[in-house]
Tab-separated table of C-alpha atoms and ligand atoms in Angstrom:
chain	number	residue	atom	x	y	z
A	18	UNK	CA	0.000	0.000	0.000
A	19	UNK	CA	1.548	3.302	-1.061
A	20	UNK	CA	1.745	5.938	1.652
A	21	UNK	CA	0.711	9.454	0.599
A	22	UNK	CA	1.507	12.438	2.808
A	23	UNK	CA	-0.995	15.256	2.226
A	24	UNK	CA	-0.055	18.737	3.430
A	25	UNK	CA	-3.010	21.108	3.147
A	26	UNK	CA	-4.327	23.755	5.560
A	27	UNK	CA	-7.867	23.838	4.133
A	28	UNK	CA	-9.625	21.262	6.361
A	29	UNK	CA	-12.382	20.588	3.805
A	30	UNK	CA	-9.939	19.869	1.013
A	31	UNK	CA	-7.693	17.854	3.324
A	32	UNK	CA	-10.639	15.685	4.280
A	33	UNK	CA	-11.840	15.251	0.682
A	34	UNK	CA	-8.349	14.263	-0.479
A	35	UNK	CA	-7.907	11.846	2.419
A	36	UNK	CA	-11.223	10.104	1.761
A	37	UNK	CA	-10.636	9.830	-1.981
A	38	UNK	CA	-7.167	8.380	-1.563
A	39	UNK	CA	-8.145	5.956	1.208
A	40	UNK	CA	-10.994	4.437	-0.797
A	41	UNK	CA	-8.484	3.815	-3.577
A	42	UNK	CA	-6.266	1.831	-1.267
A	43	UNK	CA	-3.642	4.412	-0.367
A	44	UNK	CA	-2.400	4.808	3.169
A	45	UNK	CA	-2.949	8.487	3.939
A	46	UNK	CA	-1.052	10.718	6.340
A	47	UNK	CA	-2.679	14.154	6.570
A	48	UNK	CA	-1.218	17.291	8.143
A	49	UNK	CA	-2.183	20.970	8.041
A	50	UNK	CA	1.115	22.865	8.193
A	51	UNK	CA	4.730	22.758	7.058
A	52	UNK	CA	6.350	21.960	10.402
A	53	UNK	CA	4.083	18.950	10.916
A	54	UNK	CA	4.784	17.895	7.323
A	55	UNK	CA	8.538	17.731	7.896
A	56	UNK	CA	8.142	15.873	11.204
A	57	UNK	CA	5.588	13.418	9.822
A	58	UNK	CA	7.569	12.747	6.645
A	59	UNK	CA	10.593	11.780	8.734
A	60	UNK	CA	8.455	9.331	10.679
A	61	UNK	CA	6.394	7.661	7.943
A	62	UNK	CA	8.708	7.935	4.882
A	63	UNK	CA	5.894	8.606	2.374
A	64	UNK	CA	6.060	7.263	-1.197
A	65	UNK	CA	4.533	10.495	-2.543
A	66	UNK	CA	3.860	13.942	-1.075
A	67	UNK	CA	0.917	16.164	-2.071
A	68	UNK	CA	1.815	19.647	-0.870
A	69	UNK	CA	-0.159	22.879	-0.759
A	70	UNK	CA	2.150	25.837	-1.391
A	71	UNK	CA	0.258	28.325	0.772
A	72	UNK	CA	0.642	27.057	4.339
A	73	UNK	CA	0.048	28.974	7.597
A	74	UNK	CA	3.517	28.579	9.106
A	75	UNK	CA	5.918	28.504	6.152
A	76	UNK	CA	5.986	28.645	2.392
A	77	UNK	CA	5.491	25.296	0.703
A	78	UNK	CA	8.757	25.855	-1.166
A	79	UNK	CA	10.583	25.748	2.177
A	80	UNK	CA	8.906	22.421	2.894
A	81	UNK	CA	10.159	21.111	-0.461
A	82	UNK	CA	13.703	22.226	0.381
A	83	UNK	CA	13.408	20.650	3.826
A	84	UNK	CA	12.275	17.343	2.333
A	85	UNK	CA	14.699	17.274	-0.554
A	86	UNK	CA	17.692	17.134	1.768
A	87	UNK	CA	16.944	13.472	2.493
A	88	UNK	CA	13.678	12.400	0.837
A	89	UNK	CA	13.359	11.234	-2.784
A	90	UNK	CA	9.568	10.763	-2.787
A	91	UNK	CA	7.847	12.575	-5.653
A	92	UNK	CA	6.281	15.867	-4.546
A	93	UNK	CA	3.112	17.100	-6.257
A	94	UNK	CA	2.431	20.730	-5.467
A	95	UNK	CA	-1.085	22.159	-5.087
A	96	UNK	CA	-1.615	25.853	-5.287
A	97	UNK	CA	-4.330	28.377	-5.955
A	98	UNK	CA	-1.678	30.670	-7.293
A	99	UNK	CA	-1.346	30.329	-11.015
A	100	UNK	CA	1.713	32.560	-11.246
A	101	UNK	CA	4.516	31.211	-13.380
A	102	UNK	CA	7.098	32.255	-10.768
A	103	UNK	CA	5.531	30.056	-8.085
A	104	UNK	CA	5.561	27.008	-10.322
A	105	UNK	CA	9.139	27.630	-11.335
A	106	UNK	CA	10.156	28.190	-7.708
A	107	UNK	CA	8.507	24.964	-6.568
A	108	UNK	CA	9.944	22.913	-9.416
A	109	UNK	CA	13.407	24.412	-8.925
A	110	UNK	CA	13.220	23.519	-5.235
A	111	UNK	CA	12.610	19.901	-6.207
A	112	UNK	CA	8.857	19.425	-6.756
A	113	UNK	CA	8.008	16.874	-9.459
A	114	UNK	CA	4.611	18.053	-10.609
A	115	UNK	CA	2.205	20.930	-10.200
A	116	UNK	CA	-1.610	21.048	-9.998
A	117	UNK	CA	-3.413	24.375	-9.932
A	118	UNK	CA	-6.520	24.765	-7.741
A	119	UNK	CA	-9.315	24.220	-8.377
A	120	UNK	CA	-8.522	20.787	-9.776
A	121	UNK	CA	-10.536	17.661	-10.453
A	122	UNK	CA	-9.934	14.733	-8.113
A	123	UNK	CA	-9.431	12.436	-11.112
A	124	UNK	CA	-6.647	14.660	-12.407
A	125	UNK	CA	-4.820	14.659	-9.094
A	126	UNK	CA	-5.238	10.877	-8.774
A	127	UNK	CA	-3.788	10.419	-12.261
A	128	UNK	CA	-0.810	12.606	-11.339
A	129	UNK	CA	-0.236	10.569	-8.177
A	130	UNK	CA	-0.334	7.308	-10.134
A	131	UNK	CA	2.080	8.696	-12.718
A	132	UNK	CA	4.440	9.933	-10.001
A	133	UNK	CA	4.427	6.536	-8.300
A	134	UNK	CA	5.031	4.750	-11.609
A	135	UNK	CA	8.020	6.942	-12.388
A	136	UNK	CA	9.398	6.518	-8.865
A	137	UNK	CA	8.957	2.730	-8.757
A	138	UNK	CA	12.178	0.911	-9.521
A	139	UNK	CA	11.888	-1.363	-12.542
A	140	UNK	CA	11.640	-4.952	-11.394
A	141	UNK	CA	15.083	-6.594	-11.556
A	142	UNK	CA	13.622	-9.966	-12.322
A	143	UNK	CA	10.498	-10.144	-14.485
A	144	UNK	CA	9.699	-13.548	-13.002
A	145	UNK	CA	7.464	-13.716	-9.944
A	146	UNK	CA	7.840	-16.974	-8.053
A	147	UNK	CA	5.232	-18.051	-5.522
A	148	UNK	CA	5.204	-21.238	-3.478
A	149	UNK	CA	2.672	-22.747	-5.922
A	150	UNK	CA	3.276	-21.218	-9.352
A	151	UNK	CA	5.675	-19.049	-11.342
A	152	UNK	CA	4.696	-16.042	-13.438
A	153	UNK	CA	7.168	-15.181	-16.196
A	154	UNK	CA	6.205	-11.628	-17.123
A	155	UNK	CA	8.737	-11.342	-19.925
A	156	UNK	CA	7.705	-14.595	-21.620
A	157	UNK	CA	3.998	-14.149	-20.848
A	158	UNK	CA	3.553	-17.574	-19.294
A	159	UNK	CA	2.708	-19.162	-16.000
A	160	UNK	CA	3.847	-22.569	-14.820
A	161	UNK	CA	2.662	-24.716	-11.941
A	162	UNK	CA	3.644	-28.225	-10.824
A	163	UNK	CA	6.155	-28.414	-13.638
A	164	UNK	CA	3.810	-27.598	-16.512
A	165	UNK	CA	2.486	-24.570	-18.282
A	166	UNK	CA	-0.967	-23.383	-17.171
A	167	UNK	CA	-3.204	-22.225	-19.993
A	168	UNK	CA	-4.840	-18.897	-19.272
A	169	UNK	CA	-7.260	-16.863	-21.349
A	170	UNK	CA	-5.930	-13.435	-22.399
A	171	UNK	CA	-8.113	-11.753	-19.762
A	172	UNK	CA	-6.958	-14.124	-17.018
A	173	UNK	CA	-3.351	-13.502	-18.015
A	174	UNK	CA	-3.762	-9.742	-18.056
A	175	UNK	CA	-5.305	-9.771	-14.587
A	176	UNK	CA	-2.555	-12.007	-13.215
A	177	UNK	CA	0.064	-9.837	-14.902
A	178	UNK	CA	-1.145	-6.661	-13.174
A	179	UNK	CA	-1.177	-8.436	-9.809
A	180	UNK	CA	2.265	-9.960	-10.424
A	181	UNK	CA	3.778	-6.596	-11.352
A	182	UNK	CA	2.581	-5.401	-7.941
A	183	UNK	CA	3.395	-8.584	-6.045
A	184	UNK	CA	2.782	-8.234	-2.313
A	185	UNK	CA	0.859	-5.002	-2.775
A	186	UNK	CA	-2.852	-4.286	-2.750
A	187	UNK	CA	-4.134	-3.415	-6.228
A	188	UNK	CA	-7.417	-1.622	-5.915
A	189	UNK	CA	-10.466	-2.859	-7.809
A	190	UNK	CA	-10.891	0.214	-9.987
A	191	UNK	CA	-7.316	0.068	-11.130
A	192	UNK	CA	-7.584	-3.623	-12.006
A	193	UNK	CA	-10.805	-3.062	-13.928
A	194	UNK	CA	-9.349	-0.069	-15.729
A	195	UNK	CA	-6.103	-1.797	-16.667
A	196	UNK	CA	-7.663	-5.095	-17.747
A	197	UNK	CA	-11.054	-4.099	-19.191
A	198	UNK	CA	-10.726	-0.327	-19.686
A	199	UNK	CA	-11.919	2.887	-18.025
A	200	UNK	CA	-15.602	2.277	-18.833
A	201	UNK	CA	-15.581	-0.854	-16.633
A	202	UNK	CA	-14.307	0.658	-13.378
A	203	UNK	CA	-17.406	-0.324	-11.403
A	204	UNK	CA	-17.870	-3.867	-12.773
A	205	UNK	CA	-16.488	-5.522	-9.656
A	206	UNK	CA	-18.357	-8.751	-10.455
A	207	UNK	CA	-15.923	-9.277	-13.368
A	208	UNK	CA	-13.111	-9.425	-10.836
A	209	UNK	CA	-14.900	-11.977	-8.663
A	210	UNK	CA	-15.544	-14.203	-11.691
A	211	UNK	CA	-12.025	-14.011	-13.114
A	212	UNK	CA	-10.270	-14.280	-9.757
A	213	UNK	CA	-12.277	-17.445	-9.094
A	214	UNK	CA	-11.105	-18.834	-12.464
A	215	UNK	CA	-7.489	-17.968	-11.728
A	216	UNK	CA	-7.722	-19.581	-8.284
A	217	UNK	CA	-9.126	-22.767	-9.796
A	218	UNK	CA	-6.180	-22.916	-12.187
A	219	UNK	CA	-3.404	-21.822	-9.826
A	220	UNK	CA	-4.255	-22.272	-6.163
A	221	UNK	CA	-3.550	-25.640	-4.495
A	222	UNK	CA	-6.862	-25.222	-2.650
A	223	UNK	CA	-9.013	-22.726	-4.582
A	224	UNK	CA	-11.529	-22.439	-1.735
A	225	UNK	CA	-8.758	-21.292	0.608
A	226	UNK	CA	-6.503	-19.098	-1.539
A	227	UNK	CA	-2.957	-18.522	-0.330
A	228	UNK	CA	-1.725	-16.360	-3.200
A	229	UNK	CA	-4.603	-14.623	-4.960
A	230	UNK	CA	-6.030	-12.804	-1.975
A	231	UNK	CA	-9.116	-10.622	-1.680
A	232	UNK	CA	-8.871	-7.466	0.400
A	233	UNK	CA	-12.583	-7.042	1.106
A	234	UNK	CA	-14.012	-3.828	-0.274
A	235	UNK	CA	-10.621	-2.702	-1.595
A	236	UNK	CA	-9.043	-4.975	-4.137
A	237	UNK	CA	-6.716	-7.928	-4.600
A	238	UNK	CA	-3.160	-8.863	-3.800
A	239	UNK	CA	-0.771	-11.518	-5.061
A	240	UNK	CA	1.165	-13.023	-2.155
A	241	UNK	CA	4.261	-15.056	-3.025
B	4	LIG	CA1	-3.432	26.876	1.597
């Protein structure tokens, strides 16, 4: 689960951001000023920081400088100010991206996903080995008990997304979007059907899955 640190002094916006990120499976740390942001970041080591530039105790750019001394997490800056100088200042200080208020939640979520993708190290080994089966992402095949397991293209695509995020929760919307497309984000029954098929093909005991796990209400996770 990726940890997002949100730094925003508008309590309504802070709450809206927190709720939207939590339902999508992010762990959220929320603070309302720059001092708390620096303290909290040192404690939780966030994977991405969403930072309002106009804070009550210090300029957001100072927070960026404070973080950049030791923290490589992508920083996405939020600001009502549309001035070119502010953007340049924030980016020069080490911010990675910039969203001008008011913004759509979907846009910010897309920026967060993109930031996390860029920050994620490429997997060294494109083969994911579990105790029961092996997923070769480069070759596009899965083997179990010494033989290749035949999967439909949809089953493979679903397994591939989970394997690329092995050990991590992949939220339902993201799975639906990546496997079926953006128009299918709410078709959670597809996931139940296809996960059941994958479990029948791959799990030693499909009724008690050890690898293809459901996180109720959130999504799915491949456990090695
Ligand atoms: Ca503000």
